[in-house]
Each structure stands twice: as structure tokens, then as C-alpha cells.
């Protein structure tokens, strides 16, 4: 029984990290993930299924934003919970590919700091505003 629990935990990606970013940053990051070509995916060691899973984390943030005032939506801080293994993948992507697609250097800085903090802090919680 114990080995089954450990196996399932590892399949899910280990511990859960929580990132909180402004909604605009989340959407720009998601668009950058969508813009990755098949060759770039292979360079990252990803499959289309990996990218879809990562995008699903970002798209889930839209549910939290549905009730928000449209005028304040861009600055609304949204929490994303994702497995640690996906934080690691997103860090590699953010270092290698995000600078090519990001239209805002401040967004890139916020995302990088948030991912870095989530990868080093127990519990992975980090808020960037």
C-alpha cells in the first residue's frame, strides 16, 4: 500500500508548488507556450502532451478570473498550483524560450522570480505582484 502511494505521488510530479502572478503575466506566458514550434519542443525534451499539460495549469487560472471586474483583471493576482516537476520544466522554458516571445521585460522578471522562489521554498508558495 505504501509503495502505491509513493508511486502515485511521483507520477503526479511530487510536491505541489503554488505560484501567484498577475493574470496578464499568466496569459502572456501561456501564449508563449503556444508559440513553441515542434522543433523547439524537441529541444526542450517535451512532447505535445507535456505542453498541453503545462497549458492546462495556466488555463485553469481563467476560472478564478471569471468573476473579476474586467477593468482590474490584468492586475488580478491568480494562484496556480502545479507539480514541482512542471515548475522545473517551466523554468527551463522561461530561461530558453520565453525571452524570445515575451513582450514585456517586467513580466519576464516577475515570472522568473516566481518560478525560482517556487523551486527553492518548502511548500513552493510565492507571490509576485
Short mmCIF file of C-alpha atoms in Angstrom, two decimals:
data_model
loop_
_atom_site.label_atom_id
_atom_site.label_comp_id
_atom_site.label_asym_id
_atom_site.label_seq_id
_atom_site.Cartn_x
_atom_site.Cartn_y
_atom_site.Cartn_z
CA UNK A 1 0.00 0.00 0.00
CA UNK A 2 2.76 2.47 0.94
CA UNK A 3 4.66 1.85 -2.29
CA UNK A 4 1.48 2.57 -4.28
CA UNK A 5 1.12 5.93 -2.56
CA UNK A 6 4.72 6.84 -3.26
CA UNK A 7 4.39 5.75 -6.90
CA UNK A 8 1.23 7.83 -7.41
CA UNK A 9 2.85 10.85 -5.74
CA UNK A 10 5.84 10.57 -8.08
CA UNK A 11 3.58 10.17 -11.13
CA UNK A 12 1.78 13.39 -10.21
CA UNK A 13 5.12 15.18 -10.14
CA UNK A 14 5.93 15.23 -6.43
CA UNK A 15 5.12 18.13 -4.18
CA UNK A 16 2.80 20.90 -5.27
CA UNK A 17 4.16 24.38 -5.87
CA UNK A 18 1.96 27.45 -5.84
CA UNK A 19 2.68 30.47 -7.99
CA UNK A 20 0.74 33.70 -7.79
CA UNK A 21 1.11 36.03 -10.74
CA UNK A 22 -0.92 38.83 -12.30
CA UNK A 23 -3.47 37.49 -14.79
CA UNK A 24 -1.82 39.37 -17.69
CA UNK A 25 1.52 37.63 -16.96
CA UNK A 26 -0.16 34.23 -16.83
CA UNK A 27 -1.82 34.78 -20.20
CA UNK A 28 1.37 36.07 -21.84
CA UNK A 29 3.26 33.03 -20.52
CA UNK A 30 0.54 30.74 -21.89
CA UNK A 31 0.72 32.42 -25.30
CA UNK A 32 4.49 31.94 -25.31
CA UNK A 33 3.96 28.22 -24.61
CA UNK A 34 1.55 28.05 -27.54
CA UNK A 35 4.07 29.69 -29.87
CA UNK A 36 6.73 26.99 -29.38
CA UNK A 37 7.40 25.14 -32.64
CA UNK A 38 7.71 21.34 -32.81
CA UNK A 39 11.49 21.68 -33.18
CA UNK A 40 11.68 23.89 -30.10
CA UNK A 41 9.54 21.39 -28.21
CA UNK A 42 12.01 18.65 -29.08
CA UNK A 43 14.86 20.92 -27.98
CA UNK A 44 13.19 21.25 -24.59
CA UNK A 45 12.70 17.48 -24.40
CA UNK A 46 8.92 17.94 -24.40
CA UNK A 47 6.08 16.23 -26.21
CA UNK A 48 2.84 17.88 -27.29
CA UNK A 49 1.23 16.18 -24.26
CA UNK A 50 3.77 17.89 -21.98
CA UNK A 51 2.92 21.29 -23.44
CA UNK A 52 -0.81 20.60 -23.18
CA UNK A 53 -0.45 19.66 -19.51
CA UNK A 54 1.51 22.85 -18.83
CA UNK A 55 -1.04 24.96 -20.68
CA UNK A 56 -3.83 23.33 -18.68
CA UNK A 57 -2.28 24.74 -15.49
CA UNK A 58 -2.40 28.25 -16.95
CA UNK A 59 -5.84 27.89 -18.46
CA UNK A 60 -7.25 26.75 -15.13
CA UNK A 61 -6.40 30.21 -13.85
CA UNK A 62 -9.13 31.57 -16.11
CA UNK A 63 -11.77 30.03 -13.84
CA UNK A 64 -10.54 32.15 -10.96
CA UNK A 65 -10.65 35.25 -13.15
CA UNK A 66 -14.23 34.82 -14.39
CA UNK A 67 -15.82 36.69 -11.50
CA UNK A 68 -13.31 39.55 -11.59
CA UNK A 69 -14.05 43.09 -12.65
CA UNK A 70 -12.85 43.32 -16.28
CA UNK A 71 -11.14 46.66 -15.57
CA UNK A 72 -8.98 45.10 -12.84
CA UNK A 73 -8.49 41.69 -14.46
CA UNK A 74 -4.99 42.31 -15.83
CA UNK A 75 -3.59 43.10 -12.39
CA UNK A 76 -5.60 40.45 -10.54
CA UNK A 77 -3.26 38.07 -8.71
CA UNK A 78 -4.14 34.47 -9.58
CA UNK A 79 -2.74 31.40 -7.85
CA UNK A 80 -1.66 28.42 -9.93
CA UNK A 81 -0.96 25.10 -8.23
CA UNK A 82 1.28 22.75 -10.20
CA UNK A 83 3.56 19.79 -9.56
CA UNK A 84 7.19 20.58 -8.82
CA UNK A 85 8.33 18.74 -11.97
CA UNK A 86 6.29 21.21 -14.01
CA UNK A 87 7.85 24.16 -12.19
CA UNK A 88 11.22 22.76 -13.24
CA UNK A 89 10.06 22.43 -16.86
CA UNK A 90 8.64 25.93 -16.89
CA UNK A 91 11.91 27.29 -15.51
CA UNK A 92 13.83 25.71 -18.39
CA UNK A 93 11.29 27.12 -20.84
CA UNK A 94 11.40 30.57 -19.23
CA UNK A 95 15.19 30.71 -19.49
CA UNK A 96 15.44 29.35 -23.01
CA UNK A 97 12.31 30.35 -24.94
CA UNK A 98 10.30 32.94 -23.01
CA UNK A 99 12.70 35.84 -23.70
CA UNK A 100 12.05 35.32 -27.43
CA UNK A 101 8.28 35.58 -27.00
CA UNK A 102 7.84 37.98 -24.07
CA UNK A 103 6.74 41.47 -24.99
CA UNK A 104 7.36 42.84 -21.51
CA UNK A 105 10.67 42.59 -19.66
CA UNK A 106 8.99 43.25 -16.31
CA UNK A 107 6.70 40.26 -16.91
CA UNK A 108 9.70 38.10 -17.66
CA UNK A 109 11.37 39.22 -14.42
CA UNK A 110 8.23 38.53 -12.35
CA UNK A 111 7.78 35.06 -13.85
CA UNK A 112 11.45 34.13 -13.41
CA UNK A 113 11.49 35.29 -9.77
CA UNK A 114 8.28 33.44 -9.01
CA UNK A 115 9.47 30.20 -10.60
CA UNK A 116 12.84 30.46 -8.88
CA UNK A 117 11.26 31.02 -5.49
CA UNK A 118 8.80 28.15 -6.00
CA UNK A 119 11.62 25.77 -6.84
CA UNK A 120 13.53 26.56 -3.63
CA UNK A 121 10.92 27.17 -0.95
CA UNK A 122 9.30 24.38 1.03
CA UNK A 123 5.65 24.45 0.03
CA UNK A 124 6.57 26.42 -3.08
CA UNK A 125 4.37 29.38 -2.23
CA UNK A 126 5.44 32.68 -3.71
CA UNK A 127 3.51 35.82 -4.58
CA UNK A 128 4.56 38.21 -7.33
CA UNK A 129 2.63 41.40 -7.97
#
